[in-house]
C-alpha cells in the first residue's frame, strides 16, 4: 500500500533550503498569489530591463535564483550537485525564448549538444531537453504542419531544422543520454511529431533515447499514443513519452474561437485529469515497449503512478519510469519521491537573466492561474517554518 501522506513531509521536502531561502520562497509565492501584483510587477520588470535599468542583480537574487539554476551550465553545478545528494537528478533546460533567426537556432543547438557533453561525465544529468521552436522558425513549422508547399529557400531551411534534431538525437544515442523534446502549440505540433517519430525510429532501436511530449489537455492525445504504439511495434522501435497536462490552454481556446474550429482542449479540468491518468495506465501496461517521464505537479497523478508501479511489481528505481517537476516548485513531491528511491528529475531552466524573463513571467502567471497551486506551496512552507520555529 502506498502511504498517501508521503508528500506531507516538509522536513524532507525543504531539506536543501536554509532558513533565509525558505523565507524568500514564502515571500515569492505570497507575491505570486496576488494576480494584479504579478501583472504590475511583470510589466515594470520588462520595462526596466528594456530601459537597461540596473535591476538584474535584484531579479537574480530573488525570482531568478528560485526558479532557475544559473546563467550557464557551470553556474548550475552547485545546485545540481546539492539536489543529486538528495537523489534528485537535473534536466538542464536552456530557457531562452522568442529567438527567430538561424544564428540563434544554431546557438540553441550548440547549447544542447554541450549539455549532452556535460551530462556524459555527470550521473546527476541523465536527460537533456530541447524545444522544437528553438531549432526553427514558428511560421515554417506552421507551413509544414499544414502540408503547404515550401519554396526552395524554405525547403533548405526545413532540412536545417531536421539536421539539428538529428545532431542532438545522434549524440544522445552515442552518449546514452535520454533527450526529451518539448511540446508546442497544436497548430505546429503535427510537424514536430513527424520529426520526433522519425528520430525515434532511427535512434530508439535498443531502448528509448528520444522522448516526445504529450499534452494530455488535448482530447486527441490518447488516440495519438495508441496509433504511435502500433506503428512502433510494427516497425520495431521503442517509444519514450513525457506526459504533461499542457501549457497553452488560453492561447489554444482563443485561437479555436477566433478561427471557428473545435478547440483541441478537453472541456474540463476533470477530463484532462482523466486523460492524463488513462495514459499512465496505458504506458505502465506497455513498459516492455515504451518508457515514461511523468511531468506532473499533481499529487493524485503522482500517487496513482506509484500505485500502478506497486501493483505491476515495478521497482521504484526502474529506469523506464521517471517523475519530473519544475525547479522551484513542488519540492514536497520531488524530494519525498527521491527519498523513497524513485527516479526523479527537476527541469532546471538556465540562461542569461534578461533572456530568461519570458520563462519567469510564464511561471509567475501559471502559479497565479492554476487553482490551488500557490496556496499549496504557501501552506507547505508555512508548515516547515512552524517546524523550524520560524513562524
Short mmCIF file of C-alpha atoms in Angstrom, two decimals:
data_model
loop_
_atom_site.label_atom_id
_atom_site.label_comp_id
_atom_site.label_asym_id
_atom_site.label_seq_id
_atom_site.Cartn_x
_atom_site.Cartn_y
_atom_site.Cartn_z
CA UNK A 1 0.00 0.00 0.00
CA UNK A 2 1.22 3.48 -0.91
CA UNK A 3 1.26 5.92 2.02
CA UNK A 4 -0.99 8.80 0.99
CA UNK A 5 0.78 11.11 3.45
CA UNK A 6 4.14 10.73 1.68
CA UNK A 7 4.11 14.27 0.27
CA UNK A 8 3.33 15.89 3.64
CA UNK A 9 6.88 15.50 4.97
CA UNK A 10 8.15 19.08 4.79
CA UNK A 11 11.43 18.29 6.55
CA UNK A 12 12.45 16.14 3.55
CA UNK A 13 10.79 18.48 1.02
CA UNK A 14 12.75 21.56 2.11
CA UNK A 15 15.94 19.91 3.39
CA UNK A 16 18.07 21.85 0.87
CA UNK A 17 16.67 25.25 1.85
CA UNK A 18 18.24 27.16 4.69
CA UNK A 19 16.06 29.48 6.77
CA UNK A 20 16.62 32.57 4.59
CA UNK A 21 15.90 30.62 1.38
CA UNK A 22 12.70 29.30 2.94
CA UNK A 23 11.68 32.85 3.89
CA UNK A 24 12.44 34.02 0.33
CA UNK A 25 10.30 31.21 -1.13
CA UNK A 26 7.45 32.20 1.18
CA UNK A 27 7.76 35.85 0.14
CA UNK A 28 7.83 34.97 -3.59
CA UNK A 29 4.77 32.71 -3.51
CA UNK A 30 2.94 35.27 -1.35
CA UNK A 31 3.60 37.90 -4.06
CA UNK A 32 2.64 35.50 -6.87
CA UNK A 33 -0.68 34.75 -5.14
CA UNK A 34 -1.84 38.33 -5.84
CA UNK A 35 -2.77 38.49 -9.54
CA UNK A 36 -2.72 42.29 -10.00
CA UNK A 37 0.72 42.35 -8.37
CA UNK A 38 2.03 39.77 -10.87
CA UNK A 39 0.76 41.84 -13.81
CA UNK A 40 2.19 45.11 -12.50
CA UNK A 41 5.47 43.51 -11.43
CA UNK A 42 5.94 41.77 -14.78
CA UNK A 43 5.26 44.95 -16.77
CA UNK A 44 7.56 47.02 -14.53
CA UNK A 45 10.38 44.45 -14.72
CA UNK A 46 10.17 44.17 -18.51
CA UNK A 47 10.18 47.95 -18.84
CA UNK A 48 13.21 48.27 -16.52
CA UNK A 49 15.16 45.62 -18.46
CA UNK A 50 14.37 47.24 -21.82
CA UNK A 51 15.44 50.61 -20.42
CA UNK A 52 18.69 48.99 -19.20
CA UNK A 53 17.98 49.97 -15.60
CA UNK A 54 20.29 48.15 -13.14
CA UNK A 55 17.79 45.61 -11.78
CA UNK A 56 19.35 42.32 -12.99
CA UNK A 57 21.01 41.83 -9.59
CA UNK A 58 17.66 42.13 -7.83
CA UNK A 59 15.99 39.68 -10.23
CA UNK A 60 18.94 37.31 -9.88
CA UNK A 61 18.79 37.23 -6.08
CA UNK A 62 15.01 36.72 -5.92
CA UNK A 63 12.80 35.16 -8.59
CA UNK A 64 15.66 34.01 -10.87
CA UNK A 65 17.53 32.08 -8.18
CA UNK A 66 14.29 30.45 -7.02
CA UNK A 67 13.15 29.19 -10.43
CA UNK A 68 16.45 28.91 -12.37
CA UNK A 69 19.71 27.04 -11.80
CA UNK A 70 22.07 29.73 -13.14
CA UNK A 71 23.15 31.72 -16.20
CA UNK A 72 25.12 28.84 -17.78
CA UNK A 73 25.84 25.13 -17.24
CA UNK A 74 28.79 25.65 -14.87
CA UNK A 75 26.79 28.17 -12.84
CA UNK A 76 24.14 25.45 -12.27
CA UNK A 77 26.64 22.89 -10.93
CA UNK A 78 26.36 23.65 -7.18
CA UNK A 79 22.55 23.33 -7.36
CA UNK A 80 22.78 20.17 -9.50
CA UNK A 81 25.19 18.54 -7.04
CA UNK A 82 23.18 19.54 -3.96
CA UNK A 83 19.98 18.07 -5.41
CA UNK A 84 21.73 14.90 -6.52
CA UNK A 85 22.96 14.37 -2.96
CA UNK A 86 19.25 14.02 -2.11
CA UNK A 87 18.63 11.66 -5.05
CA UNK A 88 17.09 14.24 -7.42
CA UNK A 89 18.55 14.46 -10.94
CA UNK A 90 18.52 17.54 -13.19
CA UNK A 91 17.26 18.21 -16.71
CA UNK A 92 19.13 21.33 -17.84
CA UNK A 93 16.72 23.43 -19.89
CA UNK A 94 18.13 26.33 -21.93
CA UNK A 95 15.12 28.61 -21.40
CA UNK A 96 15.89 31.40 -23.83
CA UNK A 97 12.69 32.00 -25.83
CA UNK A 98 11.43 34.02 -28.75
CA UNK A 99 14.57 33.91 -30.93
CA UNK A 100 13.76 33.59 -34.63
CA UNK A 101 16.95 33.55 -36.72
CA UNK A 102 19.42 30.93 -37.95
CA UNK A 103 22.24 32.20 -35.72
CA UNK A 104 20.10 31.76 -32.61
CA UNK A 105 18.88 28.31 -33.75
CA UNK A 106 22.49 27.20 -34.21
CA UNK A 107 23.34 28.67 -30.82
CA UNK A 108 20.49 26.67 -29.23
CA UNK A 109 21.76 23.53 -30.97
CA UNK A 110 25.32 24.11 -29.69
CA UNK A 111 23.97 24.64 -26.16
CA UNK A 112 22.01 21.36 -26.20
CA UNK A 113 25.00 19.46 -27.62
CA UNK A 114 27.14 20.99 -24.85
CA UNK A 115 24.62 19.85 -22.24
CA UNK A 116 24.85 16.27 -23.56
CA UNK A 117 28.65 16.55 -23.40
CA UNK A 118 28.32 17.96 -19.89
CA UNK A 119 25.94 15.13 -18.90
CA UNK A 120 28.32 12.42 -20.12
CA UNK A 121 30.52 12.82 -17.05
CA UNK A 122 27.74 13.64 -14.57
CA UNK A 123 25.34 10.96 -13.30
CA UNK A 124 23.24 13.85 -11.97
CA UNK A 125 22.17 14.81 -15.55
CA UNK A 126 20.77 11.67 -17.23
CA UNK A 127 18.43 13.61 -19.54
CA UNK A 128 18.71 16.53 -21.99
CA UNK A 129 15.85 18.58 -23.45
CA UNK A 130 15.05 20.97 -26.29
CA UNK A 131 12.03 22.70 -27.76
CA UNK A 132 11.24 22.29 -31.49
CA UNK A 133 10.69 26.04 -31.93
CA UNK A 134 14.19 26.58 -30.51
CA UNK A 135 15.55 24.89 -33.66
CA UNK A 136 13.42 26.55 -36.35
CA UNK A 137 11.01 29.35 -37.19
CA UNK A 138 7.47 29.04 -35.85
CA UNK A 139 5.98 30.11 -39.21
CA UNK A 140 8.00 27.44 -41.00
CA UNK A 141 6.66 24.74 -38.67
CA UNK A 142 3.18 26.11 -39.30
CA UNK A 143 3.60 25.77 -43.06
CA UNK A 144 4.98 22.22 -42.76
CA UNK A 145 2.16 21.39 -40.34
CA UNK A 146 -0.41 22.39 -42.96
CA UNK A 147 1.42 20.35 -45.62
CA UNK A 148 1.78 23.56 -47.64
CA UNK A 149 4.32 23.57 -50.48
CA UNK A 150 7.65 25.05 -49.44
CA UNK A 151 9.70 27.22 -51.78
CA UNK A 152 13.34 26.39 -52.40
CA UNK A 153 14.70 28.55 -49.56
CA UNK A 154 12.13 27.12 -47.11
CA UNK A 155 12.94 23.55 -48.18
CA UNK A 156 16.61 24.17 -47.36
CA UNK A 157 15.62 25.84 -44.10
CA UNK A 158 13.50 22.82 -43.10
CA UNK A 159 16.41 20.50 -43.89
CA UNK A 160 18.50 22.51 -41.42
CA UNK A 161 15.78 22.10 -38.76
CA UNK A 162 15.77 18.35 -39.32
CA UNK A 163 19.60 18.27 -39.23
CA UNK A 164 19.54 20.00 -35.81
CA UNK A 165 17.10 17.39 -34.46
CA UNK A 166 19.28 14.63 -35.87
CA UNK A 167 22.54 16.06 -34.47
CA UNK A 168 21.08 16.11 -30.92
CA UNK A 169 19.48 12.65 -31.11
CA UNK A 170 22.61 11.10 -32.65
CA UNK A 171 24.82 12.50 -29.88
CA UNK A 172 22.28 11.50 -27.21
CA UNK A 173 22.35 7.92 -28.51
CA UNK A 174 26.18 7.85 -28.67
CA UNK A 175 26.45 9.16 -25.07
CA UNK A 176 23.46 7.19 -23.72
CA UNK A 177 21.69 10.36 -22.55
CA UNK A 178 17.91 10.47 -22.97
CA UNK A 179 16.55 13.53 -24.78
CA UNK A 180 13.10 15.00 -24.11
CA UNK A 181 11.57 17.02 -26.94
CA UNK A 182 9.05 19.50 -25.59
CA UNK A 183 5.54 20.08 -26.93
CA UNK A 184 4.34 23.09 -28.90
CA UNK A 185 1.02 24.74 -29.85
CA UNK A 186 -1.35 22.35 -31.64
CA UNK A 187 -1.05 24.19 -34.97
CA UNK A 188 2.64 23.27 -35.26
CA UNK A 189 2.65 20.06 -33.20
CA UNK A 190 1.97 17.65 -36.11
CA UNK A 191 5.11 18.90 -37.89
CA UNK A 192 7.13 18.40 -34.71
CA UNK A 193 5.55 14.97 -34.09
CA UNK A 194 6.53 13.72 -37.54
CA UNK A 195 10.15 14.76 -36.94
CA UNK A 196 10.26 13.19 -33.48
CA UNK A 197 8.76 9.92 -34.72
CA UNK A 198 11.44 9.83 -37.41
CA UNK A 199 14.11 10.30 -34.71
CA UNK A 200 12.57 7.56 -32.55
CA UNK A 201 12.58 5.16 -35.46
CA UNK A 202 16.28 5.89 -36.10
CA UNK A 203 17.62 6.04 -32.52
CA UNK A 204 15.22 4.08 -30.27
CA UNK A 205 16.33 0.71 -31.62
CA UNK A 206 17.53 -0.86 -28.33
CA UNK A 207 15.64 1.32 -25.83
CA UNK A 208 14.04 4.77 -25.69
CA UNK A 209 16.59 7.56 -26.10
CA UNK A 210 14.30 10.08 -27.83
CA UNK A 211 11.12 11.13 -25.96
CA UNK A 212 8.22 13.09 -27.41
CA UNK A 213 5.87 15.10 -25.19
CA UNK A 214 2.11 14.51 -24.94
CA UNK A 215 -0.02 17.38 -23.66
CA UNK A 216 -2.94 15.48 -22.15
CA UNK A 217 -5.23 18.52 -22.01
CA UNK A 218 -5.68 17.73 -25.71
CA UNK A 219 -8.55 15.27 -26.17
CA UNK A 220 -6.85 13.59 -29.16
CA UNK A 221 -3.59 12.56 -27.45
CA UNK A 222 -4.65 9.10 -26.22
CA UNK A 223 -5.64 8.14 -29.77
CA UNK A 224 -2.27 9.50 -30.98
CA UNK A 225 -0.39 7.45 -28.37
CA UNK A 226 -2.19 4.23 -29.32
CA UNK A 227 -1.60 4.85 -33.03
CA UNK A 228 2.12 5.55 -32.46
CA UNK A 229 2.39 2.41 -30.34
CA UNK A 230 1.02 0.22 -33.16
CA UNK A 231 3.43 1.85 -35.62
CA UNK A 232 6.43 1.33 -33.29
CA UNK A 233 5.58 -2.32 -32.65
CA UNK A 234 5.13 -2.95 -36.38
CA UNK A 235 8.40 -1.25 -37.32
CA UNK A 236 10.42 -2.49 -34.33
CA UNK A 237 11.46 0.54 -32.27
CA UNK A 238 10.78 1.79 -28.74
CA UNK A 239 8.71 4.76 -27.63
CA UNK A 240 9.54 7.36 -25.00
CA UNK A 241 6.97 9.92 -23.86
CA UNK A 242 6.92 12.75 -21.39
CA UNK A 243 3.36 13.16 -20.14
CA UNK A 244 2.21 16.65 -19.13
CA UNK A 245 -1.17 18.28 -18.79
CA UNK A 246 -0.32 21.25 -21.05
CA UNK A 247 0.89 24.83 -21.23
CA UNK A 248 -1.06 26.82 -23.83
CA UNK A 249 -4.72 26.41 -22.83
CA UNK A 250 -5.87 30.03 -23.14
CA UNK A 251 -3.97 30.54 -26.38
CA UNK A 252 -5.41 27.29 -27.83
CA UNK A 253 -9.01 28.11 -26.88
CA UNK A 254 -8.74 31.73 -28.09
CA UNK A 255 -7.33 30.68 -31.48
CA UNK A 256 -10.00 27.99 -31.95
CA UNK A 257 -12.74 30.54 -31.17
CA UNK A 258 -11.18 33.16 -33.44
CA UNK A 259 -10.73 30.78 -36.38
CA UNK A 260 -14.01 28.94 -35.72
CA UNK A 261 -12.80 25.36 -35.26
CA UNK A 262 -13.30 22.93 -32.39
CA UNK A 263 -10.73 23.51 -29.66
CA UNK A 264 -8.32 20.59 -29.16
CA UNK A 265 -8.51 21.19 -25.39
CA UNK A 266 -10.60 18.97 -23.11
CA UNK A 267 -13.85 20.61 -21.98
CA UNK A 268 -12.97 20.43 -18.29
CA UNK A 269 -10.12 20.03 -15.82
CA UNK A 270 -11.61 16.66 -14.79
CA UNK A 271 -11.47 15.36 -18.38
CA UNK A 272 -7.84 16.48 -18.61
CA UNK A 273 -7.04 14.66 -15.36
CA UNK A 274 -8.83 11.54 -16.62
CA UNK A 275 -6.93 11.71 -19.90
CA UNK A 276 -3.57 12.04 -18.10
CA UNK A 277 -4.34 9.13 -15.76
CA UNK A 278 -5.57 6.93 -18.64
CA UNK A 279 -2.21 7.50 -20.35
CA UNK A 280 -0.42 6.48 -17.13
CA UNK A 281 -2.39 3.20 -17.03
CA UNK A 282 -1.72 2.54 -20.71
CA UNK A 283 2.01 3.23 -20.56
CA UNK A 284 2.61 1.23 -17.38
CA UNK A 285 0.79 -1.69 -19.04
CA UNK A 286 3.15 -1.45 -22.02
CA UNK A 287 6.51 -0.84 -20.34
CA UNK A 288 8.03 -3.63 -22.43
CA UNK A 289 7.92 -1.30 -25.45
CA UNK A 290 7.90 2.24 -24.01
CA UNK A 291 9.27 4.45 -21.22
CA UNK A 292 7.52 7.22 -19.34
CA UNK A 293 8.56 10.57 -17.91
CA UNK A 294 5.60 11.80 -15.86
CA UNK A 295 5.94 15.58 -15.77
CA UNK A 296 3.38 16.49 -13.14
CA UNK A 297 2.86 18.68 -10.07
CA UNK A 298 -0.41 16.85 -9.38
CA UNK A 299 -0.32 14.82 -6.17
CA UNK A 300 -3.14 12.46 -7.21
CA UNK A 301 -1.46 11.52 -10.50
CA UNK A 302 1.85 11.00 -8.68
CA UNK A 303 0.22 8.70 -6.12
CA UNK A 304 -1.56 6.86 -8.94
CA UNK A 305 1.72 6.20 -10.75
CA UNK A 306 3.29 4.95 -7.51
CA UNK A 307 0.32 2.61 -7.01
CA UNK A 308 0.43 1.34 -10.60
CA UNK A 309 4.12 0.58 -10.22
CA UNK A 310 3.49 -1.32 -6.98
CA UNK A 311 0.56 -3.29 -8.48
CA UNK A 312 2.64 -4.26 -11.52
CA UNK A 313 5.68 -5.15 -9.35
CA UNK A 314 7.79 -2.44 -10.99
CA UNK A 315 10.75 -1.41 -8.84
CA UNK A 316 10.79 2.20 -7.61
CA UNK A 317 14.05 2.82 -9.50
CA UNK A 318 13.07 1.06 -12.74
CA UNK A 319 14.89 3.08 -15.45
CA UNK A 320 11.77 3.08 -17.66
CA UNK A 321 9.79 5.28 -15.23
CA UNK A 322 10.67 8.84 -14.23
CA UNK A 323 8.84 11.53 -12.28
CA UNK A 324 9.56 15.18 -13.13
CA UNK A 325 8.77 18.60 -11.71
CA UNK A 326 9.97 22.13 -12.38
CA UNK A 327 12.82 23.52 -10.32
CA UNK A 328 11.46 25.84 -7.63
CA UNK A 329 8.08 24.13 -7.46
CA UNK A 330 6.52 21.06 -5.81
CA UNK A 331 9.59 20.13 -3.79
CA UNK A 332 7.28 18.13 -1.49
CA UNK A 333 6.65 15.74 -4.42
CA UNK A 334 10.19 15.65 -5.85
CA UNK A 335 12.24 15.15 -2.70
CA UNK A 336 9.83 12.77 -0.95
CA UNK A 337 9.72 10.57 -4.08
CA UNK A 338 13.52 10.60 -4.30
CA UNK A 339 13.71 9.71 -0.59
CA UNK A 340 11.73 6.54 -1.42
CA UNK A 341 14.11 5.64 -4.25
CA UNK A 342 12.03 6.68 -7.28
CA UNK A 343 13.69 8.22 -10.35
CA UNK A 344 13.06 11.96 -10.06
CA UNK A 345 14.36 14.84 -12.18
CA UNK A 346 13.85 18.55 -11.85
CA UNK A 347 13.56 20.64 -15.03
CA UNK A 348 16.22 23.27 -14.33
CA UNK A 349 15.98 26.37 -16.55
CA UNK A 350 19.12 28.40 -17.16
CA UNK A 351 20.32 31.26 -19.36
CA UNK A 352 21.14 34.98 -19.16
CA UNK A 353 18.79 36.75 -16.72
CA UNK A 354 17.36 39.06 -19.39
CA UNK A 355 16.73 36.25 -21.89
CA UNK A 356 15.02 34.01 -19.31
CA UNK A 357 12.46 36.67 -18.32
CA UNK A 358 9.70 35.34 -20.65
CA UNK A 359 10.05 31.95 -18.93
CA UNK A 360 9.95 33.52 -15.44
CA UNK A 361 6.90 35.57 -16.43
CA UNK A 362 5.10 32.39 -17.52
CA UNK A 363 5.98 30.67 -14.23
CA UNK A 364 4.56 33.57 -12.23
CA UNK A 365 1.38 33.71 -14.34
CA UNK A 366 0.96 29.93 -14.20
CA UNK A 367 1.25 29.89 -10.41
CA UNK A 368 -1.34 32.67 -10.23
CA UNK A 369 -3.81 30.95 -12.57
CA UNK A 370 -3.54 27.28 -11.55
CA UNK A 371 -6.16 26.79 -8.86
CA UNK A 372 -4.67 25.92 -5.51
CA UNK A 373 -1.05 25.63 -6.64
CA UNK A 374 0.33 28.75 -4.94
CA UNK A 375 -1.85 28.14 -1.88
CA UNK A 376 -0.41 24.63 -1.59
CA UNK A 377 3.17 25.91 -1.84
CA UNK A 378 2.48 28.55 0.83
CA UNK A 379 0.80 26.07 3.19
CA UNK A 380 3.76 23.66 2.95
CA UNK A 381 6.34 26.41 3.50
CA UNK A 382 4.30 27.69 6.45
CA UNK A 383 4.24 24.18 7.94
CA UNK A 384 8.03 23.89 7.58
CA UNK A 385 8.57 27.36 9.06
CA UNK A 386 6.50 26.28 12.06
CA UNK A 387 8.51 23.05 12.39
CA UNK A 388 11.71 25.13 12.37
CA UNK A 389 10.11 27.60 14.79
CA UNK A 390 10.47 30.43 12.24
CA UNK A 391 6.77 31.26 12.03
#
